Coordinates of C-alpha atoms in Angstrom, one line a residue:
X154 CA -21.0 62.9 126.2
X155 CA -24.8 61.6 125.6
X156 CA -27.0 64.5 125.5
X157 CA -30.8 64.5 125.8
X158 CA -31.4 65.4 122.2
X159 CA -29.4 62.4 120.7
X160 CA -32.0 59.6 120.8
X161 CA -34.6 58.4 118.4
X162 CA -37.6 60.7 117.5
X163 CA -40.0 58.4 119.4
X164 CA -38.4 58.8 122.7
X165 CA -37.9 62.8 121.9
X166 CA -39.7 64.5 124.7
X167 CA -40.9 68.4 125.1
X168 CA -39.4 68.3 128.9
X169 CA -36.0 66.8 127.2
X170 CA -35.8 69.8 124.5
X171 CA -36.5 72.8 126.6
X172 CA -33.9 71.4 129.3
X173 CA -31.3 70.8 126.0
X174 CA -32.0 74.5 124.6
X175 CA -31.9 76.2 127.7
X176 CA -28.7 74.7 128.6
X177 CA -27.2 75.9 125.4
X178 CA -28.4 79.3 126.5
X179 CA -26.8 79.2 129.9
X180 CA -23.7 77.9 128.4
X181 CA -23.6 80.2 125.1
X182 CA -24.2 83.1 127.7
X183 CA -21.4 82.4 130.3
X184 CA -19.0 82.0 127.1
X185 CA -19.7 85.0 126.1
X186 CA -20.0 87.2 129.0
X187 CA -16.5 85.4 130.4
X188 CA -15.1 85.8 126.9
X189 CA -15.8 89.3 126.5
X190 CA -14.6 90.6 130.0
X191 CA -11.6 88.2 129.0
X192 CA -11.2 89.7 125.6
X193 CA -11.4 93.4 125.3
X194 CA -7.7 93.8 127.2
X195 CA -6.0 91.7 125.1
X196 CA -7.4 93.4 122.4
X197 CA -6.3 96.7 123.1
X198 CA -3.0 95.0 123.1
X199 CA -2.6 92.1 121.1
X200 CA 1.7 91.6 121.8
X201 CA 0.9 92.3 125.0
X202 CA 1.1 88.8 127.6
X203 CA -3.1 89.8 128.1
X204 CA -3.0 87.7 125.3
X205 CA -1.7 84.5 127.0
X206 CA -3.8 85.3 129.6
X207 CA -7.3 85.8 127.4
X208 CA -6.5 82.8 125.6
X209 CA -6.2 80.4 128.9
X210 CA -9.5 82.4 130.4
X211 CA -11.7 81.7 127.1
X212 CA -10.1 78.2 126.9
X213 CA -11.1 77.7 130.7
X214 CA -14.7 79.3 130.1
X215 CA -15.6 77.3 127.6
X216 CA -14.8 74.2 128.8
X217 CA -16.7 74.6 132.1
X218 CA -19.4 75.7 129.7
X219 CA -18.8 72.3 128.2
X220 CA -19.0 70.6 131.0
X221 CA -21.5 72.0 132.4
X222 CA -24.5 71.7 129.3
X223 CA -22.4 69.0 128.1
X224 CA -25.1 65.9 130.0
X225 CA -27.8 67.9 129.5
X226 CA -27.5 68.7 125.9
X227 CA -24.5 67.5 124.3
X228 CA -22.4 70.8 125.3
X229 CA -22.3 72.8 121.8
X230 CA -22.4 76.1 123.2
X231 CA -21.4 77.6 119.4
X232 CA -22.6 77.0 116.3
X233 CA -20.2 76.3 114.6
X234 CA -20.5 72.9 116.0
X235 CA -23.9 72.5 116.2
X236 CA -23.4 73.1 112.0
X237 CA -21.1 70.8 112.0
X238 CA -23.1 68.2 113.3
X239 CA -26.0 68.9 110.9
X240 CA -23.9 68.2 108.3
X241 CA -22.4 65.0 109.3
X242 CA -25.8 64.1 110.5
X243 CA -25.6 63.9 114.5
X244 CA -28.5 65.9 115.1
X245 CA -31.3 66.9 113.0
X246 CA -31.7 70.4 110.7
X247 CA -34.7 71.5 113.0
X248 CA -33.2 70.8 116.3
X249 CA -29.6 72.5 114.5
X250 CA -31.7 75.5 114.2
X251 CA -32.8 75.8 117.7
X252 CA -29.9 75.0 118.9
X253 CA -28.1 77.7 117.2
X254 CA -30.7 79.8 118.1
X255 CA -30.7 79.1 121.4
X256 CA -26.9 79.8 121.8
X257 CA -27.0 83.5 119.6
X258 CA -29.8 84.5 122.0
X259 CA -27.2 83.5 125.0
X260 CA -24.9 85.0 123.2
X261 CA -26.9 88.6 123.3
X262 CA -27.7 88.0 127.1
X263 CA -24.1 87.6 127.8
X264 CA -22.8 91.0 126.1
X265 CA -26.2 92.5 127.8
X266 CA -24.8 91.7 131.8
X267 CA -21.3 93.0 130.3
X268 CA -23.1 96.4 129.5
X269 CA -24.3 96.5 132.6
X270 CA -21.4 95.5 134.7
X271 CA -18.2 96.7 133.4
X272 CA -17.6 100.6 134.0
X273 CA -18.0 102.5 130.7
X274 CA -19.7 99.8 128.4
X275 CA -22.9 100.7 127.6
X276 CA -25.6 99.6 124.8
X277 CA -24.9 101.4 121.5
X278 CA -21.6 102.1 122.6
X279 CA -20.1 101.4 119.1
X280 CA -16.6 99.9 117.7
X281 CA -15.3 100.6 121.6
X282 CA -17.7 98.2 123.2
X283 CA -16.2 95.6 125.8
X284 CA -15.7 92.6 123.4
X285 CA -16.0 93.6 120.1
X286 CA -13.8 92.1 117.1
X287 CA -12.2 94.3 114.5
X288 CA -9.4 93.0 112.6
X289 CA -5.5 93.5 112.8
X290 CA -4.5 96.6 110.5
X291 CA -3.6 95.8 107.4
X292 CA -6.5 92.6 107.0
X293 CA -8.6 92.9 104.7
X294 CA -11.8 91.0 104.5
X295 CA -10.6 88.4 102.4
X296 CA -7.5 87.8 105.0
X297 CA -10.4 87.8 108.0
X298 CA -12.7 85.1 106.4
X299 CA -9.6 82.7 106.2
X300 CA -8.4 83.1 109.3
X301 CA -12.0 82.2 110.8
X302 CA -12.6 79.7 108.8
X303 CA -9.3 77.8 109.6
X304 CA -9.4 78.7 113.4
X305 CA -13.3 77.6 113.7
X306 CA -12.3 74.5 111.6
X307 CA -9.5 73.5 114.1
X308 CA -11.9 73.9 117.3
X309 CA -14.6 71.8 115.2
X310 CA -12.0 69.2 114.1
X311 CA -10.9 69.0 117.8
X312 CA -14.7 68.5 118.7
X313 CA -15.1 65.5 116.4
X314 CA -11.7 63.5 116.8
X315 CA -11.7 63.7 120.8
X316 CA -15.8 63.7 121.1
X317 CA -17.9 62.6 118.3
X318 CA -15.7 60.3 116.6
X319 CA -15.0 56.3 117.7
X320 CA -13.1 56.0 119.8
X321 CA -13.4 59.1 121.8
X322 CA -11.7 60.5 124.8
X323 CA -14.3 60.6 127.4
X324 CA -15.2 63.2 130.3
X325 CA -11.5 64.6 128.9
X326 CA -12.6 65.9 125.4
X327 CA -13.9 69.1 126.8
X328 CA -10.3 69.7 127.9
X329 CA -8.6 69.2 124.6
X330 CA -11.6 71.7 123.2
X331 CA -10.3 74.2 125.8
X332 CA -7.1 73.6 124.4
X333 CA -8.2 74.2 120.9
X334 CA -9.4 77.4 121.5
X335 CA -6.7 78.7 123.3
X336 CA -4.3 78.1 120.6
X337 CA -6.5 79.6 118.5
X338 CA -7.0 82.8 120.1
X339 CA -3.0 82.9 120.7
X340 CA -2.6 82.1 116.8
X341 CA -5.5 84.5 115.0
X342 CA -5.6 87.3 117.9
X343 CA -3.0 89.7 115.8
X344 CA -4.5 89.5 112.8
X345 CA -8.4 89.0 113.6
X346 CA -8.4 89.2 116.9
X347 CA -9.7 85.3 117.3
X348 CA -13.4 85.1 117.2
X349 CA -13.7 81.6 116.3
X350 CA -16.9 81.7 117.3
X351 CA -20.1 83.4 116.3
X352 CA -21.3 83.1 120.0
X353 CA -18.3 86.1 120.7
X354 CA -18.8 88.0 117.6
X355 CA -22.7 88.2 117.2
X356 CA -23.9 89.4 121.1
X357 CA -21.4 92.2 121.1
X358 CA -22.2 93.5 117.6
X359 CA -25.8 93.4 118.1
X360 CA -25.6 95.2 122.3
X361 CA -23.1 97.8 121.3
X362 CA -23.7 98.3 117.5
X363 CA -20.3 97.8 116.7
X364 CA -17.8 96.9 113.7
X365 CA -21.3 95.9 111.1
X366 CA -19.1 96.4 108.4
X367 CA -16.8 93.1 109.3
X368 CA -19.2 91.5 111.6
X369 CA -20.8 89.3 108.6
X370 CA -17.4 87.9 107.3
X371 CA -16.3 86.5 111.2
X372 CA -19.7 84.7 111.0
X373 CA -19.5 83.6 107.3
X374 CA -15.7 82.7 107.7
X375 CA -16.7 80.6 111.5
X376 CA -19.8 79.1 110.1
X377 CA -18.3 77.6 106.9
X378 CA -15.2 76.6 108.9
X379 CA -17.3 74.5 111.5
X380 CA -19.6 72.8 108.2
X381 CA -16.1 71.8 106.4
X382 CA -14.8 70.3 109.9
X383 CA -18.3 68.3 110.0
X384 CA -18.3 67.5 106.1
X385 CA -14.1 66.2 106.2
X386 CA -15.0 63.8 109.6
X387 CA -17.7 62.2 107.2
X388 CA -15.0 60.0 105.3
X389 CA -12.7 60.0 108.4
X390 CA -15.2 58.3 110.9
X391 CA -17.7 57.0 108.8
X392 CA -20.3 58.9 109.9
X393 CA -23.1 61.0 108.1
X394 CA -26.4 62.3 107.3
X395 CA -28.2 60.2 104.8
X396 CA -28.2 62.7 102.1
X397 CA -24.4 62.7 102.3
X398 CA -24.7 58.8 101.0
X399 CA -24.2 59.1 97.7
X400 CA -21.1 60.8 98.6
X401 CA -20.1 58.6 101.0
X402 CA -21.1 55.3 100.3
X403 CA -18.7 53.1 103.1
X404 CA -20.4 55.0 105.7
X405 CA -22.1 53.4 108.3
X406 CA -26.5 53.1 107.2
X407 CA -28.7 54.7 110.1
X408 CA -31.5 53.0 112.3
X409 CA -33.4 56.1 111.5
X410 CA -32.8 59.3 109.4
X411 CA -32.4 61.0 112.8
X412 CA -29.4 59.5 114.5
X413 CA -25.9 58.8 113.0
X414 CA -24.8 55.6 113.8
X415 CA -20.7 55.7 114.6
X416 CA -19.8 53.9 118.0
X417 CA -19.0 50.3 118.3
X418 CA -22.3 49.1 120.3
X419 CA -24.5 51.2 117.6
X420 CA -22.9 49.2 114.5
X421 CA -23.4 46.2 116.1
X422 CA -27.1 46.7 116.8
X423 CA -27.3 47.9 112.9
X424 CA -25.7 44.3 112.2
X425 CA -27.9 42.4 114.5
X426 CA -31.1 44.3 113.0
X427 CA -30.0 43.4 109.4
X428 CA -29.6 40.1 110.0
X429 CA -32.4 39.5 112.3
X430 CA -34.8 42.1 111.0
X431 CA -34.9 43.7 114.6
X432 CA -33.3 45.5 117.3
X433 CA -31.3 43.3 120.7
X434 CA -33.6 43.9 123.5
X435 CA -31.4 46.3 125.6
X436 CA -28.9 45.1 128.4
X437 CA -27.2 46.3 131.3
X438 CA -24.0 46.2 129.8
X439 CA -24.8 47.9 126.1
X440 CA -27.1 50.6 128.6
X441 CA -23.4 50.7 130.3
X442 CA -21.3 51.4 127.1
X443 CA -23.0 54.6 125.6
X444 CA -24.8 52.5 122.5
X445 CA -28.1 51.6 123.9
X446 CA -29.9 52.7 127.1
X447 CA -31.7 50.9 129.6
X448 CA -35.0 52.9 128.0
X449 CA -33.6 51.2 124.5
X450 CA -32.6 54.7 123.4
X451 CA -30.0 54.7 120.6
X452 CA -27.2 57.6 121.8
X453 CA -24.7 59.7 119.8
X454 CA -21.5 61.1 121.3
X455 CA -21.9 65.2 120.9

């Protein structure tokens, strides 16, 4: 899934980022809002089949939000795998930042339309709110950072074996990241109710001032989940940032410290540059297997 951000600096365009950020937005924001409505039954009852049924709704929402921002800009929609990415080097730490960014203010402007359109919720409603996390009794906060840290590192793992990674699975990987999630939330929604991501913890803490005292460990436990997911595909794919080479030294080198060099078509052109001391002129056919585009653009798989 090329997105407009993964090229070379040189062919980085103003236009190109403010399409990429607001489509994290839109995407972050329908996550959340569908997430939330989704949510706050199976919450009130987490034996209960609302369960099954939350779990299949946030898997489908976040895959159309996939989908959706995934041509435009890469389809993060969380941060957890924007942080990810940082650290194995697919996109750069600025344009990490305002992605994440980007997807906590969607985030805010999703649990903002569920104030507004669900009977009852209000802003500064408190620990009630529609879609706010508290965890299972008896977890303490110890329990709750290991259970988001493994579920966020399972959704991140999934993001990086079926999209990042060579070879990948195509216009399908957003289905298998559906899939992810869903397990996820079936798995974790007993004992932290299955936040995963910071995307569904953050907007609803910060609209309905609710659970302050836990909200920190969902992020903490999510955000160092997604970076370990990033930092273990390093050795498994080959791919990484450049300050990660010392560490990883059989990784593939980089045609610039911006872009990651990890499918087929992009190793070759690193070969062919070595040997020749420059870049292939671009063709149809390398435009045509996600390495090169017709513009000469080097692309990544987010």
């Amino acid at each position: 899934m090329p997105g407009l951000l993964q090229t070379q600096a040189e062919h980085f365009t103003k236009t190109k980022y403010i399409m990429a950020l607001c489509a994290e937005f839109l995407g972050s924001m329908l996550f959340s809002f569908t997430g939330s409505a989704l949510l706050s039954v199976a919450l009130a009852s987490p034996t209960d089949p609302n369960v099954v049924m939350a779990a299949l709704g946030n898997a489908a929402g976040i895959t159309i939000a996939v989908y959706c921002a995934a041509n435009i800009s890469g389809g993060h929609i969380t941060p957890i795998v924007t942080i990810g990415t940082m650290v194995s080097g697919h996109i750069g730490i600025l344009k990490g930042f305002a992605y994440m960014f980007a997807q906590l203010f969607g985030s805010i402007f999703g649990s903002l339309l569920i104030a507004g359109l669900i009977p009852g919720s209000y802003i500064g409603m408190g620990d009630k709110g529609t879609g706010c996390f508290a965890p299972g009794e008896g977890v303490t906060k110890g329990m709750l950072f290991g259970w988001e840290l493994i579920l966020a590192f399972i959704l991140v793992s999934t993001v990086y074996a079926c999209a990042i990674g060579s070879p990948n699975f195509g216009n399908i990987a957003p289905l298998a990241v559906g899939v992810s999630l869903a397990l996820d939330l079936m798995a974790g929604a007993a004992y932290s109710g299955g936040g995963v991501s910071p995307v569904r913890v953050l907007g609803p803490a910060i609209v309905f001032h609710c659970n302050w005292d836990t909200a920190w460990v969902y992020m903490l436990g999510e955000m160092t989940g997604g970076a370990l997911a990033g930092l273990l595909a390093c050795p498994l794919y080959g791919d990484h940032a450049e300050w990660l080479d010392p560490l990883f030294p059989w990784g593939d080198k980089h045609h610039d410290k911006n872009v990651a060099c990890h499918s087929a078509v992009c190793r070759e052109e690193n070969r062919y540059q070595q040997e020749h001391g420059h870049l292939p002129l671009p063709t149809d056919d390398s435009a045509r297997n996600g390495g090169v585009s017709k513009d000469g653009d080097l692309t990544t798989i987010v």
